[in-house]
mmCIF file of C-alpha atoms in Angstrom:
data_model
loop_
_atom_site.group_PDB
_atom_site.id
_atom_site.type_symbol
_atom_site.label_atom_id
_atom_site.label_comp_id
_atom_site.label_asym_id
_atom_site.label_seq_id
_atom_site.Cartn_x
_atom_site.Cartn_y
_atom_site.Cartn_z
ATOM 1 C CA MET A 125 -15.871 10.331 -1.324
ATOM 2 C CA GLY A 126 -14.415 6.515 -3.301
ATOM 3 C CA SER A 127 -16.463 4.389 -5.358
ATOM 4 C CA THR A 128 -17.568 0.759 -4.538
ATOM 5 C CA SER A 129 -14.802 -0.707 -6.308
ATOM 6 C CA ASP A 130 -12.457 0.637 -3.428
ATOM 7 C CA LEU A 131 -14.501 -1.578 -0.532
ATOM 8 C CA ARG A 132 -12.899 -4.079 1.057
ATOM 9 C CA SER A 133 -13.066 -6.176 4.576
ATOM 10 C CA GLY A 134 -12.348 -3.832 7.045
ATOM 11 C CA LEU A 135 -13.576 -0.723 5.857
ATOM 12 C CA VAL A 136 -15.311 1.982 7.749
ATOM 13 C CA ILE A 137 -17.863 3.427 5.652
ATOM 14 C CA MET A 138 -21.159 6.111 6.402
ATOM 15 C CA HIS A 139 -24.189 4.029 5.343
ATOM 16 C CA ASN A 140 -27.867 5.215 5.924
ATOM 17 C CA ASN A 141 -26.387 8.034 8.503
ATOM 18 C CA GLU A 142 -24.669 4.861 10.431
ATOM 19 C CA LEU A 143 -21.084 4.441 10.438
ATOM 20 C CA CYS A 144 -20.904 0.229 8.926
ATOM 21 C CA THR A 145 -17.387 -1.956 8.661
ATOM 22 C CA VAL A 146 -17.699 -3.713 5.717
ATOM 23 C CA LEU A 147 -16.990 -7.575 6.499
ATOM 24 C CA GLU A 148 -17.656 -9.065 2.767
ATOM 25 C CA SER A 149 -17.855 -7.270 -0.512
ATOM 26 C CA THR A 150 -18.563 -9.852 -3.731
ATOM 27 C CA HIS A 151 -18.670 -8.085 -6.938
ATOM 28 C CA ARG A 152 -21.401 -9.605 -8.916
ATOM 29 C CA THR A 153 -21.998 -9.281 -13.052
ATOM 30 C CA PRO A 154 -25.625 -10.987 -14.261
ATOM 31 C CA GLY A 155 -26.502 -11.893 -17.363
ATOM 32 C CA LYS A 156 -28.414 -9.069 -17.506
ATOM 33 C CA GLY A 157 -28.161 -5.940 -16.210
ATOM 34 C CA ARG A 158 -25.701 -2.857 -14.714
ATOM 35 C CA ALA A 159 -23.489 -5.201 -12.469
ATOM 36 C CA SER A 160 -23.522 -4.285 -8.770
ATOM 37 C CA TYR A 161 -21.727 -5.389 -5.546
ATOM 38 C CA GLN A 162 -22.548 -7.464 -2.800
ATOM 39 C CA VAL A 163 -21.062 -6.370 0.623
ATOM 40 C CA LYS A 164 -21.936 -7.617 4.162
ATOM 41 C CA LEU A 165 -22.063 -4.866 7.129
ATOM 42 C CA ARG A 166 -21.936 -4.702 10.368
ATOM 43 C CA LYS A 167 -23.028 -1.314 12.418
ATOM 44 C CA LEU A 168 -20.700 -0.148 14.705
ATOM 45 C CA ARG A 169 -23.310 1.340 17.489
ATOM 46 C CA ASP A 170 -25.143 -1.842 17.685
ATOM 47 C CA GLY A 171 -24.022 -4.542 16.545
ATOM 48 C CA LYS A 172 -25.994 -5.734 14.365
ATOM 49 C CA PHE A 173 -25.538 -7.217 10.649
ATOM 50 C CA MET A 174 -27.005 -6.005 7.529
ATOM 51 C CA GLU A 175 -26.687 -7.457 4.024
ATOM 52 C CA HIS A 176 -26.551 -3.786 0.840
ATOM 53 C CA ARG A 177 -26.551 -4.063 -2.814
ATOM 54 C CA PHE A 178 -24.208 -1.116 -4.080
ATOM 55 C CA ARG A 179 -24.263 -0.352 -7.955
ATOM 56 C CA SER A 180 -21.267 -0.424 -9.560
ATOM 57 C CA GLY A 181 -19.459 3.085 -9.714
ATOM 58 C CA GLU A 182 -21.943 3.696 -6.751
ATOM 59 C CA GLU A 183 -20.242 6.922 -4.472
ATOM 60 C CA ILE A 184 -19.929 5.801 -1.011
ATOM 61 C CA GLU A 185 -18.551 7.758 2.382
ATOM 62 C CA ILE A 186 -15.304 6.403 3.859
ATOM 63 C CA ILE A 187 -14.807 7.354 6.895
ATOM 64 C CA ARG A 188 -11.248 7.471 8.383
ATOM 65 C CA LEU A 189 -11.373 6.643 12.281
ATOM 66 C CA GLU A 190 -8.563 7.635 14.736
ATOM 67 C CA ASN A 191 -6.937 4.877 16.735
ATOM 68 C CA LYS A 192 -5.111 5.249 20.115
ATOM 69 C CA THR A 193 -4.078 2.269 22.593
ATOM 70 C CA MET A 194 -4.769 2.257 25.746
ATOM 71 C CA GLN A 195 -5.010 0.456 29.090
ATOM 72 C CA PHE A 196 -7.764 -1.550 30.499
ATOM 73 C CA LEU A 197 -8.348 -0.809 34.447
ATOM 74 C CA TYR A 198 -11.516 -2.927 35.650
ATOM 75 C CA ARG A 199 -15.269 -3.299 35.443
ATOM 76 C CA GLU A 200 -17.568 -0.463 36.890
ATOM 77 C CA GLY A 201 -21.081 -2.041 37.075
ATOM 78 C CA GLU A 202 -22.493 -2.038 33.009
ATOM 79 C CA ASN A 203 -19.313 -0.005 32.220
ATOM 80 C CA LEU A 204 -15.704 -0.666 31.531
ATOM 81 C CA VAL A 205 -12.452 2.224 32.787
ATOM 82 C CA VAL A 206 -9.842 2.544 30.626
ATOM 83 C CA MET A 207 -6.786 4.879 30.720
ATOM 84 C CA ASP A 208 -4.899 6.570 27.855
ATOM 85 C CA THR A 209 -1.417 5.666 28.844
ATOM 86 C CA GLU A 210 -0.150 9.251 27.963
ATOM 87 C CA THR A 211 -1.604 11.384 29.743
ATOM 88 C CA TYR A 212 -3.292 9.434 32.462
ATOM 89 C CA GLU A 213 -6.565 9.710 31.582
ATOM 90 C CA GLN A 214 -9.483 8.087 32.814
ATOM 91 C CA THR A 215 -12.905 7.293 30.498
ATOM 92 C CA SER A 216 -15.806 5.242 31.279
ATOM 93 C CA LEU A 217 -17.358 3.347 28.353
ATOM 94 C CA PRO A 218 -20.420 1.772 28.004
ATOM 95 C CA GLU A 219 -20.029 -2.272 28.391
ATOM 96 C CA ALA A 220 -22.924 -1.981 24.517
ATOM 97 C CA VAL A 221 -19.850 -0.321 22.920
ATOM 98 C CA VAL A 222 -17.391 -3.415 23.284
ATOM 99 C CA GLY A 223 -20.007 -5.382 22.435
ATOM 100 C CA ASP A 224 -18.402 -8.956 22.825
ATOM 101 C CA ALA A 225 -14.924 -7.831 23.375
ATOM 102 C CA ALA A 226 -15.899 -7.092 27.180
ATOM 103 C CA GLY A 227 -15.385 -10.982 27.388
ATOM 104 C CA PHE A 228 -11.719 -10.685 26.430
ATOM 105 C CA LEU A 229 -10.327 -8.160 28.452
ATOM 106 C CA LYS A 230 -7.603 -8.852 30.871
ATOM 107 C CA GLU A 231 -7.283 -6.298 33.784
ATOM 108 C CA SER A 232 -4.085 -4.035 32.976
ATOM 109 C CA GLY A 233 -4.405 -5.323 29.292
ATOM 110 C CA GLU A 234 -3.760 -3.038 25.919
ATOM 111 C CA VAL A 235 -6.880 -2.230 23.963
ATOM 112 C CA SER A 236 -6.702 -0.237 20.345
ATOM 113 C CA LEU A 237 -10.271 2.181 20.674
ATOM 114 C CA SER A 238 -11.540 3.660 17.324
ATOM 115 C CA PHE A 239 -12.669 7.555 17.464
ATOM 116 C CA PHE A 240 -15.046 8.637 15.380
ATOM 117 C CA GLU A 241 -15.960 12.861 16.200
ATOM 118 C CA ASN A 242 -14.240 12.334 19.758
ATOM 119 C CA GLU A 243 -16.481 9.115 20.371
ATOM 120 C CA VAL A 244 -15.431 5.695 20.956
ATOM 121 C CA VAL A 245 -16.758 3.541 18.086
ATOM 122 C CA GLN A 246 -15.076 0.569 18.405
ATOM 123 C CA ILE A 247 -13.075 -1.485 20.348
ATOM 124 C CA VAL A 248 -10.100 -3.960 18.542
ATOM 125 C CA LEU A 249 -8.423 -6.209 20.456
ATOM 126 C CA PRO A 250 -5.617 -8.588 19.066
ATOM 127 C CA PRO A 251 -6.110 -11.673 17.266
ATOM 128 C CA HIS A 252 -5.727 -14.168 20.279
ATOM 129 C CA VAL A 253 -5.262 -13.130 23.957
ATOM 130 C CA ASN A 254 -4.092 -15.356 26.822
ATOM 131 C CA LEU A 255 -6.218 -15.825 29.695
ATOM 132 C CA MET A 256 -5.795 -17.883 32.845
ATOM 133 C CA VAL A 257 -8.876 -20.627 33.629
ATOM 134 C CA SER A 258 -10.503 -19.925 36.446
ATOM 135 C CA GLN A 259 -13.319 -22.679 36.936
ATOM 136 C CA THR A 260 -13.391 -25.496 35.071
ATOM 137 C CA GLU A 261 -14.559 -29.207 36.394
ATOM 138 C CA PRO A 262 -11.765 -31.482 36.671
ATOM 139 C CA GLY A 263 -11.202 -33.838 33.605
ATOM 140 C CA VAL A 264 -11.966 -37.706 33.682
ATOM 141 C CA ARG A 265 -9.635 -40.342 32.592
ATOM 142 C CA GLY A 266 -11.399 -42.233 29.858
ATOM 143 C CA ASP A 267 -13.830 -39.720 29.268
ATOM 144 C CA THR A 268 -13.432 -39.365 25.828
ATOM 145 C CA ALA A 269 -17.421 -40.977 24.796
ATOM 146 C CA SER A 270 -19.494 -39.074 23.862
ATOM 147 C CA SER A 271 -17.084 -35.328 23.485
ATOM 148 C CA ALA A 272 -13.812 -34.976 24.137
ATOM 149 C CA THR A 273 -14.011 -31.469 25.492
ATOM 150 C CA LYS A 274 -15.502 -28.586 29.018
ATOM 151 C CA PRO A 275 -16.612 -25.526 29.612
ATOM 152 C CA ALA A 276 -13.582 -23.635 31.246
ATOM 153 C CA THR A 277 -14.479 -20.094 32.878
ATOM 154 C CA LEU A 278 -11.568 -17.850 32.611
ATOM 155 C CA GLU A 279 -9.804 -14.846 34.764
ATOM 156 C CA SER A 280 -11.884 -12.299 32.753
ATOM 157 C CA GLY A 281 -15.434 -14.201 33.259
ATOM 158 C CA THR A 282 -16.194 -15.529 30.131
ATOM 159 C CA THR A 283 -16.744 -18.992 29.497
ATOM 160 C CA ILE A 284 -15.702 -21.282 26.811
ATOM 161 C CA THR A 285 -15.007 -24.893 25.712
ATOM 162 C CA VAL A 286 -12.317 -26.351 26.542
ATOM 163 C CA PRO A 287 -10.720 -29.758 26.120
ATOM 164 C CA LEU A 288 -10.511 -32.426 28.923
ATOM 165 C CA PHE A 289 -6.680 -31.946 29.469
ATOM 166 C CA ILE A 290 -7.203 -27.760 30.801
ATOM 167 C CA ASN A 291 -7.013 -27.415 34.304
ATOM 168 C CA GLU A 292 -7.890 -25.225 36.815
ATOM 169 C CA GLY A 293 -4.728 -22.131 36.347
ATOM 170 C CA ASP A 294 -3.915 -23.118 33.260
ATOM 171 C CA VAL A 295 -3.434 -20.463 30.614
ATOM 172 C CA VAL A 296 -4.908 -20.798 27.381
ATOM 173 C CA ARG A 297 -5.126 -18.777 24.310
ATOM 174 C CA VAL A 298 -8.399 -17.965 22.795
ATOM 175 C CA ASP A 299 -9.482 -16.707 19.649
ATOM 176 C CA THR A 300 -10.722 -13.110 20.066
ATOM 177 C CA ARG A 301 -13.046 -12.834 16.845
ATOM 178 C CA THR A 302 -15.000 -16.592 17.346
ATOM 179 C CA GLY A 303 -14.257 -16.869 21.383
ATOM 180 C CA GLU A 304 -12.487 -20.193 20.466
ATOM 181 C CA TYR A 305 -9.897 -22.457 22.226
ATOM 182 C CA LEU A 306 -6.857 -22.639 20.207
ATOM 183 C CA ASP A 307 -4.172 -24.380 22.644
ATOM 184 C CA ARG A 308 -2.427 -23.936 26.064
ATOM 185 C CA VAL A 309 0.348 -21.530 26.782
ATOM 186 C CA LYS A 310 3.493 -22.799 28.096
ATOM 187 C CA ASN A 311 5.146 -21.158 31.252
#
């Protein structure tokens, strides 16, 4: 158990019998009445966002998740197959648990899984990943009047917006939190 003063970004709490990640916490002190904490939460089960106001000093249940690094092997329909690198045990995860992070998984890449009571509740990716552009239309020289970007499909199947100078076969760095192009990786 903890107090509302412990609320920080990234903390996992139990709220209304649901595991939630704290995204943002703001302490508010009105002119009249008690102080409170306005908190933005994301449910781990379905990824939905919500806001809640906690009274200052209110007790909250802080959850400790067990983290384990595993290797992503392949997609199998609506499931993703990962392998424990110590025991070589393979586990199939529904894509719903993984959420938007599934678009940035690279075969044979490492991922960190968070477990609660032996159930995977969250996948943690590094802040950015390097992925190869598998398909994009060629950029035409001087074609920057309207927009200097174009769509590109990555090796993972995700489509992002990249600058015109990016070609098929280039390796790009992508922010896994926003899905935005960061830069081209030099070989």
